[in-house]
Coordinates of C-alpha atoms in Angstrom, one line a residue:
X1 CA 62.9 99.9 120.0
X2 CA 66.0 97.9 118.3
X3 CA 65.8 93.7 119.1
X4 CA 68.6 90.8 118.1
X5 CA 68.4 87.3 119.4
X6 CA 70.5 85.4 118.1
X7 CA 70.5 81.5 117.5
X8 CA 72.7 78.7 116.1
X9 CA 75.4 78.4 118.1
X10 CA 77.0 74.7 120.0
X11 CA 80.0 72.9 119.1
X12 CA 81.4 71.9 116.4
X13 CA 85.2 70.3 115.1
X14 CA 87.7 71.6 113.2
X15 CA 86.2 71.6 109.6
X16 CA 82.2 71.5 110.8
X17 CA 79.3 74.3 109.2
X18 CA 77.9 76.8 111.5
X19 CA 74.5 78.9 110.4
X20 CA 74.0 81.3 113.6
X21 CA 70.8 83.4 113.2
X22 CA 70.0 87.1 113.9
X23 CA 66.1 87.6 114.3
X24 CA 66.6 91.5 114.5
X25 CA 63.6 94.2 115.1
X26 CA 63.2 98.3 115.5
X27 CA 66.1 98.4 113.2
X28 CA 67.0 100.4 109.8
X29 CA 65.8 99.1 106.9
X30 CA 66.8 102.3 104.5
X31 CA 70.5 103.0 104.9
X32 CA 72.3 100.6 107.8
X33 CA 73.4 97.8 108.6
X34 CA 74.0 94.2 111.0
X35 CA 77.3 92.9 111.6
X36 CA 78.6 89.4 113.6
X37 CA 81.4 90.0 115.7
X38 CA 83.0 87.7 118.4
X39 CA 84.6 87.7 121.7
X40 CA 87.2 85.2 122.7
X41 CA 88.1 85.0 126.7
X42 CA 91.1 87.6 127.3
X43 CA 90.2 89.6 123.2
X44 CA 88.3 92.7 122.5
X45 CA 86.2 91.9 119.8
X46 CA 86.3 91.9 116.4
X47 CA 84.2 92.5 114.0
X48 CA 83.4 89.8 111.8
X49 CA 81.2 90.2 109.3
X50 CA 79.0 93.1 107.7
X51 CA 75.4 93.6 105.6
X52 CA 73.5 96.7 104.3
X53 CA 70.3 96.6 105.1
X54 CA 69.5 99.0 101.9
X55 CA 71.6 97.7 99.2
X56 CA 72.8 94.0 100.4
X57 CA 76.5 95.1 100.4
X58 CA 78.4 92.8 102.2
X59 CA 82.2 92.9 104.0
X60 CA 83.8 90.3 105.5
X61 CA 87.5 90.2 108.3
X62 CA 90.1 88.0 106.1
X63 CA 90.9 85.6 108.7
X64 CA 87.1 84.1 107.6
X65 CA 86.8 85.1 103.7
X66 CA 85.7 82.3 102.1
X67 CA 84.9 80.8 104.4
X68 CA 82.0 82.3 106.3
X69 CA 78.4 84.2 104.2
X70 CA 77.1 86.5 106.0
X71 CA 73.0 86.7 104.0
X72 CA 69.9 88.7 105.2
X73 CA 66.1 87.6 104.8
X74 CA 65.0 91.2 104.7
X75 CA 60.7 90.1 104.5
X76 CA 61.7 87.7 107.9
X77 CA 63.8 90.2 109.4
X78 CA 66.8 88.1 109.8
X79 CA 70.6 88.0 108.8
X80 CA 72.5 84.9 108.7
X81 CA 76.1 84.5 109.5
X82 CA 76.9 80.7 107.3
X83 CA 80.0 79.7 108.6
X84 CA 82.4 76.9 106.7
X85 CA 85.4 75.6 107.3
X86 CA 85.4 76.0 110.8
X87 CA 89.0 76.3 113.4
X88 CA 89.6 76.6 116.5
X89 CA 90.2 79.5 116.1
X90 CA 87.1 80.4 115.5
X91 CA 86.0 79.7 119.3
X92 CA 84.2 82.8 120.6
X93 CA 80.9 84.2 121.5
X94 CA 79.1 85.4 118.1
X95 CA 76.7 88.5 118.8
X96 CA 75.0 89.9 116.3
X97 CA 75.0 94.0 116.2
X98 CA 72.9 97.0 114.6
X99 CA 73.6 100.3 112.9
X100 CA 74.1 102.6 110.3
X101 CA 76.1 101.6 107.5
X102 CA 78.1 105.8 107.8
X103 CA 80.8 105.4 105.2
X104 CA 84.8 104.2 106.5
X105 CA 85.5 101.2 108.1
X106 CA 82.4 98.4 108.7
X107 CA 84.1 97.9 111.7
X108 CA 82.8 101.0 112.2
X109 CA 79.6 101.4 111.8
X110 CA 78.2 100.1 115.7
X111 CA 78.6 102.2 118.1
X112 CA 74.8 102.6 119.7
X113 CA 75.1 99.7 121.8
X114 CA 72.1 97.0 120.3
X115 CA 73.4 94.0 120.7
X116 CA 71.9 91.0 121.4
X117 CA 73.3 87.9 124.1
X118 CA 75.8 86.4 122.0
X119 CA 76.0 82.3 121.1
X120 CA 78.0 80.8 121.9
X121 CA 80.6 78.3 118.7
X122 CA 83.0 76.3 119.8
X123 CA 85.8 74.3 117.3
X124 CA 87.8 71.5 118.5
X125 CA 90.5 70.5 117.4

């Protein structure tokens, strides 16, 4: 059974940093993927970043490239999203998801409904 628990959200001023943590269990270690998605009020959920659990390949949305870094600590079953130079438009609920690295767009790797409860990030300008 897949279980994902996010933490690390909070309120920061623009230009600040936060590190989100996803404690994962039951995910696919060899060909899986862990992704961070976000959803702002009134908007659709969007992919932010993903990392494969096998080779550690990383993928980012254009809006966060150069500012966010996704990483993993496989022995600890923990995944991170380091967010720097935060902007007000980064304000959203952030979710950790588990999927399969099946080729195609990384955003399509998470159709199984494996999501954490989310952690709120609020950036004030």
